[in-house]
Short mmCIF file of C-alpha atoms in Angstrom, two decimals:
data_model
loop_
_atom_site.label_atom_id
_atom_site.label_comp_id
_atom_site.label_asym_id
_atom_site.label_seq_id
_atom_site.Cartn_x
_atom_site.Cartn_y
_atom_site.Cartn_z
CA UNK A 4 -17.03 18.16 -0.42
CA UNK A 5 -16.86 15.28 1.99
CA UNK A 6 -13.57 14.11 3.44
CA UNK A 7 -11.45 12.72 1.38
CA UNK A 8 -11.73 9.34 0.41
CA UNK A 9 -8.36 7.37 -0.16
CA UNK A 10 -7.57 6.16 -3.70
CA UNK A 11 -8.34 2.39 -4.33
CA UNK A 12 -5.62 -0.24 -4.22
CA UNK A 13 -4.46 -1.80 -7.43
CA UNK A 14 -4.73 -5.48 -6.66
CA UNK A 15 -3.55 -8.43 -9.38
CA UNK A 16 -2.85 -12.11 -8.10
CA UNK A 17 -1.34 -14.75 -10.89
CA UNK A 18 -0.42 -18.46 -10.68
CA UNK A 19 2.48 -19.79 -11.65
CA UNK A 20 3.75 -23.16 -12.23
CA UNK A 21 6.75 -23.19 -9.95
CA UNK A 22 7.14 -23.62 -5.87
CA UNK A 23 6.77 -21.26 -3.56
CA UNK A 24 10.77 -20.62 -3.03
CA UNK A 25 11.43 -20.58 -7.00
CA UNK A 26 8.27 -18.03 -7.54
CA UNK A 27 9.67 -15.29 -4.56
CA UNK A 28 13.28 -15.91 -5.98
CA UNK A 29 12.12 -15.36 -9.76
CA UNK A 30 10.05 -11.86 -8.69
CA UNK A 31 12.77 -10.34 -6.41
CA UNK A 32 15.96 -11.58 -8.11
CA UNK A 33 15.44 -11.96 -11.39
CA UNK A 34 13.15 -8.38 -11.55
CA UNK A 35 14.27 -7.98 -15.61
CA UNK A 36 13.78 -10.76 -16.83
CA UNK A 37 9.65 -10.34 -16.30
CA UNK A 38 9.64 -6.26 -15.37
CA UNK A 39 8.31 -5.16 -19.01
CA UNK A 40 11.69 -2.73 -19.45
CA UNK A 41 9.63 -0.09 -21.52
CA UNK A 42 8.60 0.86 -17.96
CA UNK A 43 11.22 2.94 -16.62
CA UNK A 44 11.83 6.29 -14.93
CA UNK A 45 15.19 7.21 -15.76
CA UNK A 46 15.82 9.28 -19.72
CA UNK A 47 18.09 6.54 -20.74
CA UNK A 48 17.05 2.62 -21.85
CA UNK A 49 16.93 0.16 -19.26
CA UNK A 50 19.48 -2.31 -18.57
CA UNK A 51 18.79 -4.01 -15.20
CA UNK A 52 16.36 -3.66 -12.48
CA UNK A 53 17.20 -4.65 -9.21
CA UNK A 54 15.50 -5.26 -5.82
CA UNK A 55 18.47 -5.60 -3.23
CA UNK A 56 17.58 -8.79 -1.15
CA UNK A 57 17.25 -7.25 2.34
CA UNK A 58 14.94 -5.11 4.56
CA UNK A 59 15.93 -1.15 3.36
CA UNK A 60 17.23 -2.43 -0.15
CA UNK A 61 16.82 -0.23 -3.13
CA UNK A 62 14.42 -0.64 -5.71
CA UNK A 63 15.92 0.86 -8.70
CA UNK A 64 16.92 0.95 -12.90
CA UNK A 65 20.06 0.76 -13.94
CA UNK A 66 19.95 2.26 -17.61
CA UNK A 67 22.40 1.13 -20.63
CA UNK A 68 24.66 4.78 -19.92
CA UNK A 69 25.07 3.31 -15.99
CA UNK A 70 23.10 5.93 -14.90
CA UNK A 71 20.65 4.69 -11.41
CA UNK A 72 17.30 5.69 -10.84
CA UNK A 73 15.40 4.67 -7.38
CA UNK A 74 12.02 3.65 -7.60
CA UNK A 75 11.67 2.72 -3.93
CA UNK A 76 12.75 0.80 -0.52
CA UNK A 77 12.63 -2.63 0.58
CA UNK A 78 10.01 -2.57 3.88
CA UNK A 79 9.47 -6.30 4.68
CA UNK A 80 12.00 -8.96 3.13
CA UNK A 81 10.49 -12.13 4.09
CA UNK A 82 11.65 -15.20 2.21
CA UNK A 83 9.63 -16.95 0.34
CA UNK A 84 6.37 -15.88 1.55
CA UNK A 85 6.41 -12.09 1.91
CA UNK A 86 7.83 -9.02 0.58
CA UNK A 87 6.86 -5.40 1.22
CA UNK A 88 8.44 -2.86 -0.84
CA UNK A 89 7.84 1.10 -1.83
CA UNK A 90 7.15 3.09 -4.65
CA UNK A 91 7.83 6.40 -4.28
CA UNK A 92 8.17 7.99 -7.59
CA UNK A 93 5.48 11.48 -7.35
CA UNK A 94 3.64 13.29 -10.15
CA UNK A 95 6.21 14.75 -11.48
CA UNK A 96 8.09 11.16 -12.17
CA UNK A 97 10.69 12.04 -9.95
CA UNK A 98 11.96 9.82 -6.65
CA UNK A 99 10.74 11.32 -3.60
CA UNK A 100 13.05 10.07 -0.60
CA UNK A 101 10.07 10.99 2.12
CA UNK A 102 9.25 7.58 3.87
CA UNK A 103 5.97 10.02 4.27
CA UNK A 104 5.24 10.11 0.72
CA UNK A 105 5.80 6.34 -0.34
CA UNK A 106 3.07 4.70 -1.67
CA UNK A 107 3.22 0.73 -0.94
CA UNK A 108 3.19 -3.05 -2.62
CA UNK A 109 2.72 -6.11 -0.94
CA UNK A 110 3.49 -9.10 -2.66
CA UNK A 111 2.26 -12.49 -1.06
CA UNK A 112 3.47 -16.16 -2.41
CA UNK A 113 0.67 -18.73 -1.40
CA UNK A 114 1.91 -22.72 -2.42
CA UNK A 115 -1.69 -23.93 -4.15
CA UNK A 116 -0.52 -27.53 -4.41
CA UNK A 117 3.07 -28.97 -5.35
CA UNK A 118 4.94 -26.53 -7.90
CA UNK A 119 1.56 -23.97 -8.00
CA UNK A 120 2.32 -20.88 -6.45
CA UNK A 121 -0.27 -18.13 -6.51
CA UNK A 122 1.27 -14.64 -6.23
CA UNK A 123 -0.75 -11.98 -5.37
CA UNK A 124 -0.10 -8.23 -5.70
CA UNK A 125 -1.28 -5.23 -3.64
CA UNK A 126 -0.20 -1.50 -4.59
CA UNK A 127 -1.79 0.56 -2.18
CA UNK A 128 -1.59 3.97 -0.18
CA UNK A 129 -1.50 6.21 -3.57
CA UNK A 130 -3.17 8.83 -1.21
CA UNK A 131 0.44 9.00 0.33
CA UNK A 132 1.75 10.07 -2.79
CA UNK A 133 1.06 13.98 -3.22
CA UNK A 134 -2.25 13.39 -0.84
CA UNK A 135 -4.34 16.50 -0.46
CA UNK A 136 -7.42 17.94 -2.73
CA UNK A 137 -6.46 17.40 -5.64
CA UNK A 138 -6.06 14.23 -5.49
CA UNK A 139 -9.43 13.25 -4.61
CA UNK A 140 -10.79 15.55 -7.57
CA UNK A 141 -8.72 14.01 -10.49
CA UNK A 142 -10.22 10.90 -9.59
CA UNK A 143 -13.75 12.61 -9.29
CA UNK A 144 -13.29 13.93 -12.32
CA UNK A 145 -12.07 11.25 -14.11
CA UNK A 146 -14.91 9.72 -14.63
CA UNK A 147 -13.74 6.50 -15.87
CA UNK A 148 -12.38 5.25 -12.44
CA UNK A 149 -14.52 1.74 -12.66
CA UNK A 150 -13.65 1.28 -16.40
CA UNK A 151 -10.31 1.42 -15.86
CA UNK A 152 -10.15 -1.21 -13.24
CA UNK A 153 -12.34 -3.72 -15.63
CA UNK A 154 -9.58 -2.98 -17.84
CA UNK A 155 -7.17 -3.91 -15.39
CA UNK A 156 -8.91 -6.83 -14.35
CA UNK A 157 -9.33 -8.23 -17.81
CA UNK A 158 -5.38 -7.73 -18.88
CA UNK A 159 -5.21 -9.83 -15.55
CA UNK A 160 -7.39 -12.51 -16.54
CA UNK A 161 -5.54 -12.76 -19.95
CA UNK A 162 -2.48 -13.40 -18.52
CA UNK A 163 -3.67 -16.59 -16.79
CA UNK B 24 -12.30 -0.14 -23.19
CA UNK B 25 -11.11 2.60 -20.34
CA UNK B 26 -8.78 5.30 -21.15
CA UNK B 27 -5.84 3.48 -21.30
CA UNK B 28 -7.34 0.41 -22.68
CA UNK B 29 -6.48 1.73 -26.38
CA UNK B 30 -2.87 0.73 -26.77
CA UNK B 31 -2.43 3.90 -29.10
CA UNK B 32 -3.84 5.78 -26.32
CA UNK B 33 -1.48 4.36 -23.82
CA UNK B 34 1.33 4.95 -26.11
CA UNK B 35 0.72 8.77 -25.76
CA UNK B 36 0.30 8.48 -22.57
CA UNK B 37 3.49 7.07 -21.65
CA UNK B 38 5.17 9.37 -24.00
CA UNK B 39 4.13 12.22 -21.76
CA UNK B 40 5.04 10.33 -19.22
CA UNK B 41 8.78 10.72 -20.41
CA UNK B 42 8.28 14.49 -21.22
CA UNK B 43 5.46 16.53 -22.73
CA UNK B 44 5.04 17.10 -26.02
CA UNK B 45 2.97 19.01 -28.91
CA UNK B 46 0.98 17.29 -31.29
CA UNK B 47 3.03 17.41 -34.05
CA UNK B 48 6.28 15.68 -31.33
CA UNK B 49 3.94 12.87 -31.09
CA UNK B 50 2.73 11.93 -34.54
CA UNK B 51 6.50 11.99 -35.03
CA UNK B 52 7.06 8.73 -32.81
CA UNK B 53 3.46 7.22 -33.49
CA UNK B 54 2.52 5.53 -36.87
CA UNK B 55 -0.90 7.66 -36.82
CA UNK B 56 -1.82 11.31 -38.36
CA UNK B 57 -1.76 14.70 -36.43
CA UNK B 58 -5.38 14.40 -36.07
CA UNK B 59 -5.61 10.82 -34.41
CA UNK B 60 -3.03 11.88 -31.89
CA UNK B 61 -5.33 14.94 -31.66
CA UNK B 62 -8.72 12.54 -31.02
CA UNK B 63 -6.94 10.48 -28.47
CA UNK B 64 -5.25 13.47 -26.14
CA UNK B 65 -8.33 14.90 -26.64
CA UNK B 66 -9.92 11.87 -24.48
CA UNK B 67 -6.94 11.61 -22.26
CA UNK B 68 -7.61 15.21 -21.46
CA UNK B 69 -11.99 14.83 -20.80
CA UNK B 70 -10.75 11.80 -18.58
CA UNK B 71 -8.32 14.01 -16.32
CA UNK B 72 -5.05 12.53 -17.08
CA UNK B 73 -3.74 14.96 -19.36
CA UNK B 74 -3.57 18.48 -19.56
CA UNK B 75 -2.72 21.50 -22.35
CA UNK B 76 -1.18 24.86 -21.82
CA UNK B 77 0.20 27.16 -24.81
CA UNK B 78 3.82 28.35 -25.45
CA UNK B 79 4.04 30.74 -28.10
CA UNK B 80 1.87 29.22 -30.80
CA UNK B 81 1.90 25.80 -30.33
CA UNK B 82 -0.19 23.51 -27.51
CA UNK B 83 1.57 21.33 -25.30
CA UNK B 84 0.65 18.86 -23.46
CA UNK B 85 1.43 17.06 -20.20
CA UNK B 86 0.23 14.48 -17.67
CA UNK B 87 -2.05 15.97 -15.22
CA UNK B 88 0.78 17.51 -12.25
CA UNK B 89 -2.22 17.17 -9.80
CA UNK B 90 -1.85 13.26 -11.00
CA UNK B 91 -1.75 10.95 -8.75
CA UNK B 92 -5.13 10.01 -10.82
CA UNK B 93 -2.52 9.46 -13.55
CA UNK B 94 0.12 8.00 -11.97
CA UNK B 95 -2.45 5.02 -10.53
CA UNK B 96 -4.15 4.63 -13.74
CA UNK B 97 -0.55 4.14 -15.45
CA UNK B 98 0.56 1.81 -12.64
CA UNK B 99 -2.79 -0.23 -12.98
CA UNK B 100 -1.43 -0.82 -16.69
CA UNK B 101 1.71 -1.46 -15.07
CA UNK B 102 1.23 -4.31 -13.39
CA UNK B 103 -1.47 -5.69 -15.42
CA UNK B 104 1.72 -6.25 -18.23
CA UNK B 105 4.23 -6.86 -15.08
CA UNK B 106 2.52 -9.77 -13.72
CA UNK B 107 1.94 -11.12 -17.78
CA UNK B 108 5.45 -10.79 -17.76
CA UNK B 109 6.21 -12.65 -14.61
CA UNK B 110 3.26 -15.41 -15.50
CA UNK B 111 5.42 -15.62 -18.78
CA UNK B 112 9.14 -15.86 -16.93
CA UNK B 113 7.87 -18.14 -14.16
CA UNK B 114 6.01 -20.63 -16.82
CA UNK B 115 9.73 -20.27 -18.79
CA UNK B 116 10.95 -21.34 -15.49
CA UNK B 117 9.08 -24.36 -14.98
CA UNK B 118 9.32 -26.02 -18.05
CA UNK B 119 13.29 -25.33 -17.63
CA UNK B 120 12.78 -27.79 -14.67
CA UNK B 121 10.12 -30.22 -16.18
CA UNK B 122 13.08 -30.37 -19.05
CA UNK B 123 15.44 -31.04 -16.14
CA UNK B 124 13.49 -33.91 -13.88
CA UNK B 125 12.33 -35.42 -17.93
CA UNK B 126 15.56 -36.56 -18.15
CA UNK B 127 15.78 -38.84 -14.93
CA UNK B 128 11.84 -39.58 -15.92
CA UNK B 129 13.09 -41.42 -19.38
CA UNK B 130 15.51 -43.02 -17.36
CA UNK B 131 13.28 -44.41 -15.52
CA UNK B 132 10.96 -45.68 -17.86
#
C-alpha cells in the first residue's frame, strides 16, 4: 500500500438568474426553501434549516418536535461573494464537534453578466472525516468511484 | 448508472442511512418485493457502501462504519439534488422580480 491518497472533492457549480447579492442571500438565508428537506440528520422531520449569518454560526436542522441537530460551523462569512462553512457529521451520522474532523464547503458567487450569477460548490477534505486506512480502502474497493462522479456530474448538468 | 444512480437504490440507501434494517424492514417502506430489495443491497454491498452482519436469524444491514466512502458518495447525491433545488428557488426568485420591474415596464410602454 502506498500512502494514502486523499478522497476527491465533490465539486457542482450552477447559474442562476438573479445578482450576485440576491444569489448569496437566497443560499445562506433562505437554506429550506432549496435544501431538499428529505436530507436530514436528526430522527424527526425537518422543519427549518438554518445557516446563522456570521463567522462561527451553526449549521443546523430544526425538526417539526423542536428538536436541533448541528451539521457544522460557519468558517468564512463573506458577503456576497464567499462563504466557507463545515460539515462535520462522521460515519456514524452523528455531529462530531472536533474542528480536526470537519470536512469543508466552499461556496463562491461569480456575477456572469447583469442578474447571472454562477455559484459554484466545493465539498472537500472528506479525508478529515474519520481519515486513516480504511478510508482509503472503501474507496479502493468500491470500485465504482468514477461512475459515481459521471453520475454526479450528469444530475448537475440536468439541473441547468 | 453508478450505485446510487438507481433511485430505488438510493432509497435503501438513505434508509440505512436513518438506521439499519433487515430485508423484510425495507420492503415494508419500498413499493418493491423482498427479493428486489435483496438484488439492490446486494450491489450496495459488492460496491462497499453497505454491509451485513446476523442477529439471531435474520441479516441486517448497515452503511459501511468504515464509510467515509459512503458518506461522500451520499453527499455527491446530495448536492447534485441541493443545487437542483437552489437552481429551482433562485429561478422562482427571479421571475418574482421580472413580475415586479413588468409592472413599471407596461407602464412604460
Amino acid at each position: 500500500m502506498t500512502a494514502t491518497e486523499p478522497i476527491p472533492p465533490i465539486a457542482g457549480t450552477v447559474t442562476v438568474g438573479v445578482p450576485v447579492e440576491r444569489a448569496f442571500g437566497l443560499f445562506t438565508g433562505e437554506f429550506t426553501a432549496w435544501w431538499p428537506n428529505r436530507y436530514h440528520i436528526g430522527q424527526a422531520d425537518v422543519a427549518e434549516v438554518i445557516l446563522e449569518p456570521h463567522e462561527g454560526g451553526r449549521w443546523y436542522e430544526r425538526g417539526v418536535d423542536g428538536s436541533e441537530c448541528d451539521w457544522g460551523r460557519v468558517l468564512v462569512w463573506g458577503p456576497p461573494h464567499r462563504l466557507v462553512f463545515t460539515w462535520q457529521i462522521n460515519g456514524s451520522w452523528q455531529f462530531d464537534p472536533d474542528p480536526e474532523h470537519a470536512s469543508e464547503i466552499e461556496v463562491l458567487f461569480a456575477e456572469e453578466g447583469p442578474g447571472q450569477t454562477t455559484v459554484a460548490v466545493e465539498h472537500r477534505h472528506f479525508d478529515r472525516l474519520i481519515g486513516g486506512q480504511s478510508v482509503y480502502e472503501a474507496i479502493r474497493g468500491g470500485g465504482g468511484w468514477p461512475l459515481l462522479l459521471q453520475g454526479y456530474a450528469k444530475t448537475v448538468a440536468n439541473a441547468q | 448508472m453508478g450505485l446510487l444512480g438507481d433511485p430505488t437504490r438510493r432509497a435503501i440507501f438513505e434508509l440505512l442511512a436513518r438506521r439499519p434494517a433487515s430485508v423484510q424492514e425495507l420492503a415494508d417502506q419500498l413499493p418493491i418485493s423482498r427479493p428486489a430489495v435483496s438484488q439492490h443491497l446486494r450491489v450496495l454491498k459488492d460496491g462497499g457502501l453497505v454491509v451485513s452482519r446476523a442477529e439471531g436469524t435474520r441479516r441486517i444491514y448497515q452503511l459501511n462504519p468504515d464509510g467515509v466512502g459512503a458518506l461522500r458518495t451520499w453527499l455527491d447525491g446530495v448536492w447534485g439534488d441541493a443545487l437542483a433545488g437552489f437552481h429551482k428557488a433562485a429561478e422562482a426568485a427571479a421571475s418574482e422580480f421580472d413580475r415586479d420591474s413588468g409592472v413599471n415596464q407596461e407602464e412604460g410602454s
